[in-house]
PDB file of C-alpha atoms and ligand atoms in Angstrom:
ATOM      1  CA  UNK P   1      69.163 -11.507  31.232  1.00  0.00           C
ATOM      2  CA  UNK P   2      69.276 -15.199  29.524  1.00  0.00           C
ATOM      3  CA  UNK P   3      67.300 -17.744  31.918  1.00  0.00           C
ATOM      4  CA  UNK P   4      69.099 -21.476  30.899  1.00  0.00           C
ATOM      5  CA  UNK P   5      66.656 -24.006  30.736  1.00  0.00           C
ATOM      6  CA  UNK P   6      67.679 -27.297  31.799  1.00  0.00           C
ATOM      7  CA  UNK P   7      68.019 -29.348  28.544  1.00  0.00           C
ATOM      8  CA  UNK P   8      65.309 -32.199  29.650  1.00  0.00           C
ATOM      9  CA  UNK P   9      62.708 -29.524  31.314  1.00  0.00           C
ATOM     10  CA  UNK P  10      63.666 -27.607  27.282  1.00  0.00           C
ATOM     11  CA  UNK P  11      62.571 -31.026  25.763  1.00  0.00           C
ATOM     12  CA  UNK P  12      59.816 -31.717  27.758  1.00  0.00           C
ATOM     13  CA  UNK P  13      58.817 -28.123  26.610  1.00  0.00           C
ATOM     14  CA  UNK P  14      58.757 -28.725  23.358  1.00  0.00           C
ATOM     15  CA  UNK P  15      56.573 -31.837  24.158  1.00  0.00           C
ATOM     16  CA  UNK P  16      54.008 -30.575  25.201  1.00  0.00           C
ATOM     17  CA  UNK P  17      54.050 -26.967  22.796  1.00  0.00           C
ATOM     18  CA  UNK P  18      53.776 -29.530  20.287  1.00  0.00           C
ATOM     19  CA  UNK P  19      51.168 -31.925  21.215  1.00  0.00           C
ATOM     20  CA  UNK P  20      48.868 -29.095  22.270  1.00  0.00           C
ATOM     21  CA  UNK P  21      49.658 -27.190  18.629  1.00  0.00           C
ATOM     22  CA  UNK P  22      48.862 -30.829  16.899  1.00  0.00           C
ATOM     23  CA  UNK P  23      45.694 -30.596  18.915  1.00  0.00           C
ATOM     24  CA  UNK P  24      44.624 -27.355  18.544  1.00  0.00           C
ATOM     25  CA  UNK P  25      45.071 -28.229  14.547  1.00  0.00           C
ATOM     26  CA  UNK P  26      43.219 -31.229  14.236  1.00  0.00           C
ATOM     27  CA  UNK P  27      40.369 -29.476  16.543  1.00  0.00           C
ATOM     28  CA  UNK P  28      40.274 -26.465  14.051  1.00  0.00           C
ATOM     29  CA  UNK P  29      40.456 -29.179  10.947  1.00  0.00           C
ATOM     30  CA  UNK P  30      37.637 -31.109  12.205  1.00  0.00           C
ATOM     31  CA  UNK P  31      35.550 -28.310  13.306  1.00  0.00           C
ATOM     32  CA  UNK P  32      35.984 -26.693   9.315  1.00  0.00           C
ATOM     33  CA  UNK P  33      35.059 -29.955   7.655  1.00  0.00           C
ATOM     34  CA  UNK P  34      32.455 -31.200   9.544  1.00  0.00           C
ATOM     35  CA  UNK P  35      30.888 -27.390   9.194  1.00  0.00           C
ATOM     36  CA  UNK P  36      31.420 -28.144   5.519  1.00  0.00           C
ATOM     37  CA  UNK P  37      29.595 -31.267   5.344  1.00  0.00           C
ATOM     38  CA  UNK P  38      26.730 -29.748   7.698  1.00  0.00           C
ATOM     39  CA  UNK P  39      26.253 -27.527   5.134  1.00  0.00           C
ATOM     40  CA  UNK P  40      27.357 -23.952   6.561  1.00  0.00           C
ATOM     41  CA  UNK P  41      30.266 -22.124   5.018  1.00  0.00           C
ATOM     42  CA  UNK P  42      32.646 -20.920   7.157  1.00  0.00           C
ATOM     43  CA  UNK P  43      32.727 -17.631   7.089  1.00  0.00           C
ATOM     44  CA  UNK P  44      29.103 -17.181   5.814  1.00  0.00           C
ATOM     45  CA  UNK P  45      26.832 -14.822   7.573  1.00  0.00           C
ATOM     46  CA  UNK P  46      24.805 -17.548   9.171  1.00  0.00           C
ATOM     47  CA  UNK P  47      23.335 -20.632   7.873  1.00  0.00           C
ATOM     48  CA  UNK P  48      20.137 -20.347   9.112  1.00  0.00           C
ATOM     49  CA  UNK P  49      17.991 -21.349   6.748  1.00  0.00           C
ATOM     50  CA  UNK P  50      16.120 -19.533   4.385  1.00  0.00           C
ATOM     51  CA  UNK P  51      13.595 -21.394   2.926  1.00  0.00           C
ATOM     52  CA  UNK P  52       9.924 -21.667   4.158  1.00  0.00           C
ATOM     53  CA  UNK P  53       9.037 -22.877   7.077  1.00  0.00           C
ATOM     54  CA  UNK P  54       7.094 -25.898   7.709  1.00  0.00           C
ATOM     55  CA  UNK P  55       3.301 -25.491   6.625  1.00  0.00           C
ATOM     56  CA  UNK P  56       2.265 -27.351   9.822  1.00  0.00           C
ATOM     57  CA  UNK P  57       4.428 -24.838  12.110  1.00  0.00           C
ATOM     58  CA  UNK P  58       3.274 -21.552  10.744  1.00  0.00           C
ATOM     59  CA  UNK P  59      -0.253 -22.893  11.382  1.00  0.00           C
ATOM     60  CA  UNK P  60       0.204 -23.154  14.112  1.00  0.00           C
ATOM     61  CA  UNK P  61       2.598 -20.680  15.285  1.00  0.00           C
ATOM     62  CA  UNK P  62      -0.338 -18.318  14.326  1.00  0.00           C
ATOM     63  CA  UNK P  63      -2.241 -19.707  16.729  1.00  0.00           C
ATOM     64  CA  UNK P  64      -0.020 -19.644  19.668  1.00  0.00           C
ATOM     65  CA  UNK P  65      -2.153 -17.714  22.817  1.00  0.00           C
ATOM     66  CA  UNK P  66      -4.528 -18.343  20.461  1.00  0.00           C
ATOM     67  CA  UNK P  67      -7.744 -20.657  21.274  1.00  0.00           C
ATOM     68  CA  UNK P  68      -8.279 -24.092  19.596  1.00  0.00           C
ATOM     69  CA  UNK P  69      -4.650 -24.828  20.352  1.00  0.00           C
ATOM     70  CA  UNK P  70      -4.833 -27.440  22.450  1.00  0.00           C
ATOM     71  CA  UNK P  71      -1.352 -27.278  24.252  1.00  0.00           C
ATOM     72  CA  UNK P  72       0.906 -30.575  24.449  1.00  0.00           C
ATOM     73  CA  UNK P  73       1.648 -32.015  28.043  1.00  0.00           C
ATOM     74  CA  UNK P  74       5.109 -30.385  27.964  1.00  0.00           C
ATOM     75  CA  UNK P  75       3.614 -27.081  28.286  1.00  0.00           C
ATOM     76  CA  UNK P  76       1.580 -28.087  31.244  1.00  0.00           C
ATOM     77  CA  UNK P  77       1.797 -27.713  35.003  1.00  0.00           C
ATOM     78  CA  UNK P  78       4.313 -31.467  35.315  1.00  0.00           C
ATOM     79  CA  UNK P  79       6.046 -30.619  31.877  1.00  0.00           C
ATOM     80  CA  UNK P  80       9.610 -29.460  32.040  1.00  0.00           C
ATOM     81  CA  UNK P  81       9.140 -26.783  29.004  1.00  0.00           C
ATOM     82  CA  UNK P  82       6.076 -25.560  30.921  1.00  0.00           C
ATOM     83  CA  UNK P  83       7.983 -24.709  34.509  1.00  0.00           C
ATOM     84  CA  UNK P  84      10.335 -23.071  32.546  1.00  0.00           C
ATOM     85  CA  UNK P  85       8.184 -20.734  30.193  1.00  0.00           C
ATOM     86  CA  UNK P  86       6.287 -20.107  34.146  1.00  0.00           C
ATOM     87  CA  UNK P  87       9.420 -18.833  36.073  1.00  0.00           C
ATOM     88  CA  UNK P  88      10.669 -17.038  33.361  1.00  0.00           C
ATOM     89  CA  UNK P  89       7.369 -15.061  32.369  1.00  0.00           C
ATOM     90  CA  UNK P  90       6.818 -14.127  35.658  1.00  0.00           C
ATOM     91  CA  UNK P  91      10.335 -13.004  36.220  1.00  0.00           C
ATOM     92  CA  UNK P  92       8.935 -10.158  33.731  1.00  0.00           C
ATOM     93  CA  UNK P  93       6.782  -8.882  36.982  1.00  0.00           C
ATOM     94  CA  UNK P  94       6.867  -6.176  38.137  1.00  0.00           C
ATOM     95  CA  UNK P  95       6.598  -4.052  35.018  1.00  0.00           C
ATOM     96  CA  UNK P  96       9.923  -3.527  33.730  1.00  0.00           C
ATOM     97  CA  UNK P  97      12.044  -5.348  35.687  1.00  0.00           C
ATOM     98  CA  UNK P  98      13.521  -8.645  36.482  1.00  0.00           C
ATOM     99  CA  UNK P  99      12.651 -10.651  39.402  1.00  0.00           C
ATOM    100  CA  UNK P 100      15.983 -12.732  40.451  1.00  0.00           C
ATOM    101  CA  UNK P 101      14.148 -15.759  41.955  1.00  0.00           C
ATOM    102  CA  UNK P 102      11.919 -16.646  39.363  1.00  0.00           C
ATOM    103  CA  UNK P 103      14.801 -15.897  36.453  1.00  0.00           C
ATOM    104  CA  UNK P 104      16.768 -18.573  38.353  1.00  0.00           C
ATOM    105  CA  UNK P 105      14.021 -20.499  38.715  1.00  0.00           C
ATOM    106  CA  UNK P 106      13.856 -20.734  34.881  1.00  0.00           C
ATOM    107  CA  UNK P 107      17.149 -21.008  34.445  1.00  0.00           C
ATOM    108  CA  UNK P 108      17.793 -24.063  36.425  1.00  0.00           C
ATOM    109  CA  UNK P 109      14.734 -26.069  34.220  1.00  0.00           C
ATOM    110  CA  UNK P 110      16.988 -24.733  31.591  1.00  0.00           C
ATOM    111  CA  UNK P 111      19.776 -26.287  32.864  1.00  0.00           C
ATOM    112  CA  UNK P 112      17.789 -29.520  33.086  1.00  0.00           C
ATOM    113  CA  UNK P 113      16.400 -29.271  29.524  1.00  0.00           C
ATOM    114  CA  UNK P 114      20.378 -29.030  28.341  1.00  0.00           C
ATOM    115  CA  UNK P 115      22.002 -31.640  30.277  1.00  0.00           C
ATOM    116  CA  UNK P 116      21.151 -34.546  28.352  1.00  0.00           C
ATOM    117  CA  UNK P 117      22.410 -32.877  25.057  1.00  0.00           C
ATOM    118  CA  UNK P 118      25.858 -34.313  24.720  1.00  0.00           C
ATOM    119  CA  UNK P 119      28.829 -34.023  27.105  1.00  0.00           C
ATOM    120  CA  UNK P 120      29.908 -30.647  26.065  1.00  0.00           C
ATOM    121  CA  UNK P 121      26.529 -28.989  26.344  1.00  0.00           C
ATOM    122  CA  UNK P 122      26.375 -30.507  29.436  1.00  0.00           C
ATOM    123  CA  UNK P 123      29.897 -29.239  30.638  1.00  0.00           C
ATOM    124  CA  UNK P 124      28.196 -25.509  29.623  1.00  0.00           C
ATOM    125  CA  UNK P 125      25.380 -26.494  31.348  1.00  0.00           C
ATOM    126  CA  UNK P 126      26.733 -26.860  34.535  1.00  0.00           C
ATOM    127  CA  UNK P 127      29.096 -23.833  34.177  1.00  0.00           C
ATOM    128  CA  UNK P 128      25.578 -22.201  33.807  1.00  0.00           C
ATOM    129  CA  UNK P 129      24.060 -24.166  37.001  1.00  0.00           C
ATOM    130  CA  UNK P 130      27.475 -22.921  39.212  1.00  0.00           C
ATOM    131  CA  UNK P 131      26.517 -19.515  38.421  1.00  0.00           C
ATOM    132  CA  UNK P 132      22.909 -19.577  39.097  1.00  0.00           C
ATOM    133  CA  UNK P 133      23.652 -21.239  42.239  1.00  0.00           C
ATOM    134  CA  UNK P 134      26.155 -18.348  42.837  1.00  0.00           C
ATOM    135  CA  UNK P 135      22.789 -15.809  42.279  1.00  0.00           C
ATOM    136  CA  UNK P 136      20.847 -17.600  44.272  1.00  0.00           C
ATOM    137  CA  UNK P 137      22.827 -17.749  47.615  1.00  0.00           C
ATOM    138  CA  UNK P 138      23.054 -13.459  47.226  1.00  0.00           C
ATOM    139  CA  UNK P 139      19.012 -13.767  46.634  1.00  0.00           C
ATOM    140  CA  UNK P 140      19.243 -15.834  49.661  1.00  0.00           C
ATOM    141  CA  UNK P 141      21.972 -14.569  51.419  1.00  0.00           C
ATOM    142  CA  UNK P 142      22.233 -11.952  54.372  1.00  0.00           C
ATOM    143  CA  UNK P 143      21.809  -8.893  51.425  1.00  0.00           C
ATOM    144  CA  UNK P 144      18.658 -10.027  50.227  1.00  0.00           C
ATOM    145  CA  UNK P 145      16.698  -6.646  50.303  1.00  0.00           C
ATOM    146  CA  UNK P 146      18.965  -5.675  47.678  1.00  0.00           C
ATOM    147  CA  UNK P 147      18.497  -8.617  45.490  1.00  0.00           C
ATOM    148  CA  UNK P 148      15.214  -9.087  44.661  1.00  0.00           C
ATOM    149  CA  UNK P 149      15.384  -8.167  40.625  1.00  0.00           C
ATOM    150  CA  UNK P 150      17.770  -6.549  38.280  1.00  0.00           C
ATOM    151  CA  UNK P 151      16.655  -2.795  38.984  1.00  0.00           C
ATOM    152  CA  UNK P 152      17.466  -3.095  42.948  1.00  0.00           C
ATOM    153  CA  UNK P 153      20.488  -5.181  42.723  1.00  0.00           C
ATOM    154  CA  UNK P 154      22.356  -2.932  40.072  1.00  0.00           C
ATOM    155  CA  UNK P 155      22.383   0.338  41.979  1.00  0.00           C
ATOM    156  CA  UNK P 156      22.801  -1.345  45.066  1.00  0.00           C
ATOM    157  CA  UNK P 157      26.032  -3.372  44.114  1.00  0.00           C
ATOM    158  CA  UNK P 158      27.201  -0.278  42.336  1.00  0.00           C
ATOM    159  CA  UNK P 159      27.154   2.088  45.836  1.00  0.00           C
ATOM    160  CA  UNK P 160      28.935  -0.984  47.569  1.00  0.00           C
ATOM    161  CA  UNK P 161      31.561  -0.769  45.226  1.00  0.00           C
ATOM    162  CA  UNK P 162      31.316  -4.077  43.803  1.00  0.00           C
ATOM    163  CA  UNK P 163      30.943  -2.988  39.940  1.00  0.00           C
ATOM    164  CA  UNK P 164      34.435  -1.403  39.714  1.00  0.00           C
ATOM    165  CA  UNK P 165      37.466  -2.914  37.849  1.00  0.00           C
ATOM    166  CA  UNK P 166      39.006  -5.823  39.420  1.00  0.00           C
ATOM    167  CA  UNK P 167      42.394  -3.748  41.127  1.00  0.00           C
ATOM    168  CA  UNK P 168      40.410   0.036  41.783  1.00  0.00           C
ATOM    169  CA  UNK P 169      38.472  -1.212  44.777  1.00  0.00           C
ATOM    170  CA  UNK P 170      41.064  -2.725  47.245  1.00  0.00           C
ATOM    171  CA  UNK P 171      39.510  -5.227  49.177  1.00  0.00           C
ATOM    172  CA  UNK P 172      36.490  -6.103  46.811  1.00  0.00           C
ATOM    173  CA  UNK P 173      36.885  -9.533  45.422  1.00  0.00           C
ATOM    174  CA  UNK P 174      38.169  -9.417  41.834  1.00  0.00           C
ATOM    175  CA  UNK P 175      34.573  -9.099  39.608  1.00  0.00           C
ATOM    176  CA  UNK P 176      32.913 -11.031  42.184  1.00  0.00           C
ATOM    177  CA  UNK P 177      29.029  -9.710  41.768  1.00  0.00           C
ATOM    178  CA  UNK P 178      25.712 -10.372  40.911  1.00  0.00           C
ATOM    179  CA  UNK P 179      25.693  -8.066  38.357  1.00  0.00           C
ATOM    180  CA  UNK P 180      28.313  -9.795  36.732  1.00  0.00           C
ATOM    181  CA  UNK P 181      27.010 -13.197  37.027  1.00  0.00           C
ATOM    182  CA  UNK P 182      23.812 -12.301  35.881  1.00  0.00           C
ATOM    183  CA  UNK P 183      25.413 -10.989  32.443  1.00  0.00           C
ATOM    184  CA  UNK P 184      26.716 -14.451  32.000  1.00  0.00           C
ATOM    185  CA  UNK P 185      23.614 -15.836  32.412  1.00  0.00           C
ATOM    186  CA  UNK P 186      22.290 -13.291  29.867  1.00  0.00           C
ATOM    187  CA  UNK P 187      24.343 -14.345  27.513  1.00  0.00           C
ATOM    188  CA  UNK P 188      23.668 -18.079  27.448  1.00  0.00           C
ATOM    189  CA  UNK P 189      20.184 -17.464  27.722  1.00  0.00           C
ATOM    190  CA  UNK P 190      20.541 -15.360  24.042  1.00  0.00           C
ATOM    191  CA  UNK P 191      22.114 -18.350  22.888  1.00  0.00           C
ATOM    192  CA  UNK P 192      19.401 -20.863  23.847  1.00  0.00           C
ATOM    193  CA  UNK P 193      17.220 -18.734  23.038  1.00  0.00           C
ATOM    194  CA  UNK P 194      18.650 -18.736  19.521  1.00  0.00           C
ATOM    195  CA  UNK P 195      18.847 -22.288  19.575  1.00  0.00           C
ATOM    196  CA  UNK P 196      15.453 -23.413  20.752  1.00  0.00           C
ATOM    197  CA  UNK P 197      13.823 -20.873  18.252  1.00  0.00           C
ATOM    198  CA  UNK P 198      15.809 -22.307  15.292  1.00  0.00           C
ATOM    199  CA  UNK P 199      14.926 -25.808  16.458  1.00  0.00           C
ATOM    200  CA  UNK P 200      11.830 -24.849  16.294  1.00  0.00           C
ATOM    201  CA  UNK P 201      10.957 -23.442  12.881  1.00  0.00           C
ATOM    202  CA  UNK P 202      14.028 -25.250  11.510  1.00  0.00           C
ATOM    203  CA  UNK P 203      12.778 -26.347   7.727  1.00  0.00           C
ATOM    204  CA  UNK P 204      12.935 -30.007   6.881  1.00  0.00           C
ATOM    205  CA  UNK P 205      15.987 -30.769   5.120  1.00  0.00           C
ATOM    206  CA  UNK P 206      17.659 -27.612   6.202  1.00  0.00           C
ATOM    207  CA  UNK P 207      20.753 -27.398   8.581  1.00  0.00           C
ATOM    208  CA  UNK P 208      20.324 -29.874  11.426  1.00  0.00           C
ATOM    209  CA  UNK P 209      19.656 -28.582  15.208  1.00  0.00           C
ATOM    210  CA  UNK P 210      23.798 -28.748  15.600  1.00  0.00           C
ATOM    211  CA  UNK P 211      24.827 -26.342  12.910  1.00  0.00           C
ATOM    212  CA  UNK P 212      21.921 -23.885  14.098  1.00  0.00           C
ATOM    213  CA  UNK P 213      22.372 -23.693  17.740  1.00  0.00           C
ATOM    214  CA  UNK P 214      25.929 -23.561  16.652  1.00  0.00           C
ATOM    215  CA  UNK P 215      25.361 -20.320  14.886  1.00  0.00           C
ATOM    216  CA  UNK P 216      23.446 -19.091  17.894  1.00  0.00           C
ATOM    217  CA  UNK P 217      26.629 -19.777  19.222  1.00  0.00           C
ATOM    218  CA  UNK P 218      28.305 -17.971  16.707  1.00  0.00           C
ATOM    219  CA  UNK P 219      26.410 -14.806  17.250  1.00  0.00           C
ATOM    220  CA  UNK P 220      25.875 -14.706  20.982  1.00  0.00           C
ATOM    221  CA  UNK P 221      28.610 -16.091  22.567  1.00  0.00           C
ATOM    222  CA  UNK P 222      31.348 -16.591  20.354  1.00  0.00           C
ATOM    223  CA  UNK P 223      32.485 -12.824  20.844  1.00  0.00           C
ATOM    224  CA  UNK P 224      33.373 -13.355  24.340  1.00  0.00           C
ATOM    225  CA  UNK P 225      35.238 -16.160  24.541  1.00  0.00           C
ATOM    226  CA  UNK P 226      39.003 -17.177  23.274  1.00  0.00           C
ATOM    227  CA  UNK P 227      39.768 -18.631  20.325  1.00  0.00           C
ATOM    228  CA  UNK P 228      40.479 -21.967  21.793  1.00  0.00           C
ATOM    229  CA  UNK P 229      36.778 -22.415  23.248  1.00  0.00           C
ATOM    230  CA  UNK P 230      35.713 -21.464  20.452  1.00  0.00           C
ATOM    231  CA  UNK P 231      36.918 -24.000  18.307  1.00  0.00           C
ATOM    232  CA  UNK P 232      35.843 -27.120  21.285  1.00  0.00           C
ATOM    233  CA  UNK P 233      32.671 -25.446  21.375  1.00  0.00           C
ATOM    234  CA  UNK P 234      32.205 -25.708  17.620  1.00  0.00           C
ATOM    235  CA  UNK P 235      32.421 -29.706  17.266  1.00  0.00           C
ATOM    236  CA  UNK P 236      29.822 -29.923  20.332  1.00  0.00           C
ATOM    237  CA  UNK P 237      27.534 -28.668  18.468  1.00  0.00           C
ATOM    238  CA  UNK P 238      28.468 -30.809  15.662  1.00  0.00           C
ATOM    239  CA  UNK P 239      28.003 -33.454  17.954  1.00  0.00           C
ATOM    240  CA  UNK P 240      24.708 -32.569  19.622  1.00  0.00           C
ATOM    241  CA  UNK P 241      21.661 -34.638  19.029  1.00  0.00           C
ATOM    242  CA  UNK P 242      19.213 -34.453  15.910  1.00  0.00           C
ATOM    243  CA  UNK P 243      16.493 -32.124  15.710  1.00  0.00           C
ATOM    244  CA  UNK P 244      13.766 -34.599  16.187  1.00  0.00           C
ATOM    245  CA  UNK P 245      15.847 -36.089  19.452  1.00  0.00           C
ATOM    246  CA  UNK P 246      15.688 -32.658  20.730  1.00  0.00           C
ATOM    247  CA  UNK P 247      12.031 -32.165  19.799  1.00  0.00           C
ATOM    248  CA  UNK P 248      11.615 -35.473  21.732  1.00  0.00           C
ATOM    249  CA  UNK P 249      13.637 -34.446  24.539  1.00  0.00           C
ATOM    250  CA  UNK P 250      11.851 -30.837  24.714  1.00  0.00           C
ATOM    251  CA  UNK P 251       8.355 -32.506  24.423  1.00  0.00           C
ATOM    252  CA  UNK P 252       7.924 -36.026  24.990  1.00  0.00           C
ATOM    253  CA  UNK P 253       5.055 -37.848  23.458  1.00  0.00           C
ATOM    254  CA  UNK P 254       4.066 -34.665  21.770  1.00  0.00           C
ATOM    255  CA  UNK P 255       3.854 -34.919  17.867  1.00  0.00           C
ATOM    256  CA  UNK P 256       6.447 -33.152  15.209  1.00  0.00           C
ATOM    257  CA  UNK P 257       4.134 -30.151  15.056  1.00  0.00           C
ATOM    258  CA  UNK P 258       3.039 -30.087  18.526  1.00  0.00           C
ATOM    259  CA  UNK P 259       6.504 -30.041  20.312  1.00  0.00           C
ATOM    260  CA  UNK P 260       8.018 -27.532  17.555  1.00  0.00           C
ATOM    261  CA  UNK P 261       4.974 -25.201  18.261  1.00  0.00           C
ATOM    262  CA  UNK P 262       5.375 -25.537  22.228  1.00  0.00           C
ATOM    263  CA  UNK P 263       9.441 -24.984  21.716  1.00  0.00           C
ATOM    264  CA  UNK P 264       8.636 -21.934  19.553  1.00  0.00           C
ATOM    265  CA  UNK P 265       6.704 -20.762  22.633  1.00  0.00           C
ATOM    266  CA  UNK P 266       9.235 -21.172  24.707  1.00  0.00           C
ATOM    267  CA  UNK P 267      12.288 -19.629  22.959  1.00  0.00           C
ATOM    268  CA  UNK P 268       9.288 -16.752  22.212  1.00  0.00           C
ATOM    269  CA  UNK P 269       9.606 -16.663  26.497  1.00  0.00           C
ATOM    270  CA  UNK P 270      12.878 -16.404  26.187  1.00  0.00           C
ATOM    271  CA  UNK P 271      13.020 -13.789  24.178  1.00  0.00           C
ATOM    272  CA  UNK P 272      10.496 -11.642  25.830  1.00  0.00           C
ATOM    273  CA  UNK P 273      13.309 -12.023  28.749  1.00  0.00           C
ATOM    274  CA  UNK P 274      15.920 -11.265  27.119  1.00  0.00           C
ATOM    275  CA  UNK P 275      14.969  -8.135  25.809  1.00  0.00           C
ATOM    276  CA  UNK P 276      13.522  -7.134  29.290  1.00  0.00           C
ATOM    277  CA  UNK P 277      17.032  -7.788  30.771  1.00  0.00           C
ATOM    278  CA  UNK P 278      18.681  -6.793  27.881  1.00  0.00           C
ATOM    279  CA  UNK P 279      16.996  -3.923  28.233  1.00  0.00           C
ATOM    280  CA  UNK P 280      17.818  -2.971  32.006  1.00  0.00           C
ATOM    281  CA  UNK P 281      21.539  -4.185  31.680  1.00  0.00           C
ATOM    282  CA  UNK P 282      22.371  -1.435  29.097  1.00  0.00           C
ATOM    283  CA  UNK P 283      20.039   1.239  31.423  1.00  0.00           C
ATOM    284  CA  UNK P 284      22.189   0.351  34.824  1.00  0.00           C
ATOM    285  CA  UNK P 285      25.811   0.272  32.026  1.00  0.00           C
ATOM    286  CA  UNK P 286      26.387  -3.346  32.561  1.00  0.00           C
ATOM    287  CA  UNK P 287      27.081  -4.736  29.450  1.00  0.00           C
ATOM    288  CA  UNK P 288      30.490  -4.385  29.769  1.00  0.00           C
ATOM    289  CA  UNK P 289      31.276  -5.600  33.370  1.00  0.00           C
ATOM    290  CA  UNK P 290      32.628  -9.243  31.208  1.00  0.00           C
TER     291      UNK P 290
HETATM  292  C1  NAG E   1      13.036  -8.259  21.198  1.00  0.00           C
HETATM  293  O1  NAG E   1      13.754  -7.165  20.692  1.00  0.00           O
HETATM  294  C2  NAG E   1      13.977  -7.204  19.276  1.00  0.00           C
HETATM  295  C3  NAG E   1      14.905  -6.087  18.918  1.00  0.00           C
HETATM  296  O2  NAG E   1      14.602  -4.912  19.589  1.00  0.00           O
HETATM  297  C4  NAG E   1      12.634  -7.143  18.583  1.00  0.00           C
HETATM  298  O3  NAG E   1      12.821  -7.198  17.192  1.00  0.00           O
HETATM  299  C5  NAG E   1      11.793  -8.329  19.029  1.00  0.00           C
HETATM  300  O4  NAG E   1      10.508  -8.268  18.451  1.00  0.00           O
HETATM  301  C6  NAG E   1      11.657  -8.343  20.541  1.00  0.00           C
HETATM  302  N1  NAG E   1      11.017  -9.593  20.925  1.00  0.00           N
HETATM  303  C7  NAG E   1      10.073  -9.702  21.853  1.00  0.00           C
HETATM  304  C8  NAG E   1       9.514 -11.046  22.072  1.00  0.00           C
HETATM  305  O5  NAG E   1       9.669  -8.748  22.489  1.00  0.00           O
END
């Protein structure tokens, strides 16, 4: 059957096909040549760089845990890096797991630490802050025997039904879990992750902070999300602030050295998390509920 479109709802239509195909052009444009100018072929692997890293860092990343380290004030009990690095390690307790409240706890000091990187970053931030929040009220909530870490919660929402496709369990809310929120979360935290540790050990004169973390982009998030995000979430990270800004940021009053060893830690936190939950998520088969 032929459907007549009025001619004026037809043009207006076309309007707005066009403008948004314009747009969606001059976002993919900009995004290629400013990754050209930053350095990193499209295409390439990665542009992380290659070349050796700061003599100052590997000093002393070597002597990270180690003694005669004398940690910066970000790492402390009132610095922001340091309540972070402390919920997240001991959401690694008990042995094998991962303890909800203190993961969220990180997460919203990571939430913090991104905010004031650009208004993009901060737009993912706060998608990242709506679903901790969304955690935390089922750690709170009514069901909280069942959500104390990752290893309860899984089984738990899986008997009640709430891990099935979105249209085989009538009455369950369409992908509404824990589980599922939690694998978000995962998946940003990868990225940060990424991001922080490239900061980091980023050497001088290589790729700024915006063309790594947006190659930690690249490899964690980038395969699960449409084209279109994509391509907006490419020029924030063109746009995000310089690596010594973020070293700033991450470690005020710190020297170079100092805050890049203390964000090293950090994304080294991170990492021991994201393994742990990495980890659990394939063991329980969540790694596909998204
Ligand atoms: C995390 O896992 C990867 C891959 O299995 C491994 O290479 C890396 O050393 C682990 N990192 C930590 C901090 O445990």
């Amino acid at each position: 059957m032929r459907v007549a479109l009025p001619p004026p709802a037809l043009r207006r239509w076309f309007r707005h096909a066009t403008a948004l195909a314009i747009f969606v052009l001059m976002v993919y444009l900009s995004a290629r040549i400013l990754r050209a100018l930053s350095g990193c072929r499209p295409g390439a692997q990665s542009c992380t760089p290659e070349g050796p890293l700061p003599l100052q860092v590997q000093h002393k990343s070597g002597l990270l845990g180690a003694a005669g380290w004398e940690e910066p004030q970000c790492l402390g009990p009132q610095g922001m890096l340091g309540r972070m690095t402390r919920s997240f390690r001991d959401s690694l307790k008990p042995k094998g797991d991962v303890e909800l409240s203190q993961y969220l706890a990180g997460w919203r000091e990571l939430v913090r630490f991104l905010t004031p990187l650009g208004s993009a970053v901060a737009f993912a931030a706060s998608e990242a802050f709506m679903k901790v929040t969304a955690l935390e009220a089922r750690v709170q909530g009514p069901d909280a025997a069942h959500y104390t870490s990752l290893a309860t919660m899984a089984p738990w929402e899986r008997r009640a039904g709430l891990l099935e496709p979105p249209g085989t369990a009538p009455g369950a809310p369409a992908q509404a879990s824990g589980s599922r929120t939690l694998l978000l979360l995962h998946r940003a935290l990868r990225w940060s992750q990424l991001c922080l540790h490239r900061v980091a050990t980023g050497t001088l004169g290589g790729p700024d902070a915006g063309a790594q973390c947006g190659d930690a982009y690249r490899t964690a998030l980038a395969p699960h999300h449409p084209w279109l995000i994509r391509q907006a979430a490419r020029l924030a990270f063109l746009a995000l602030p310089s690596r010594d800004r973020l070293l700033e940021l991450a470690c005020p009053a710190a020297g170079e050295a100092d805050a890049r060893a203390a964000l090293a830690r950090a994304a080294g936190i991170l990492e021991q998390v994201y393994n742990r939950t990495q980890d659990l998520l394939a063991r329980h088969g969540l790694l596909q509920l998204a």
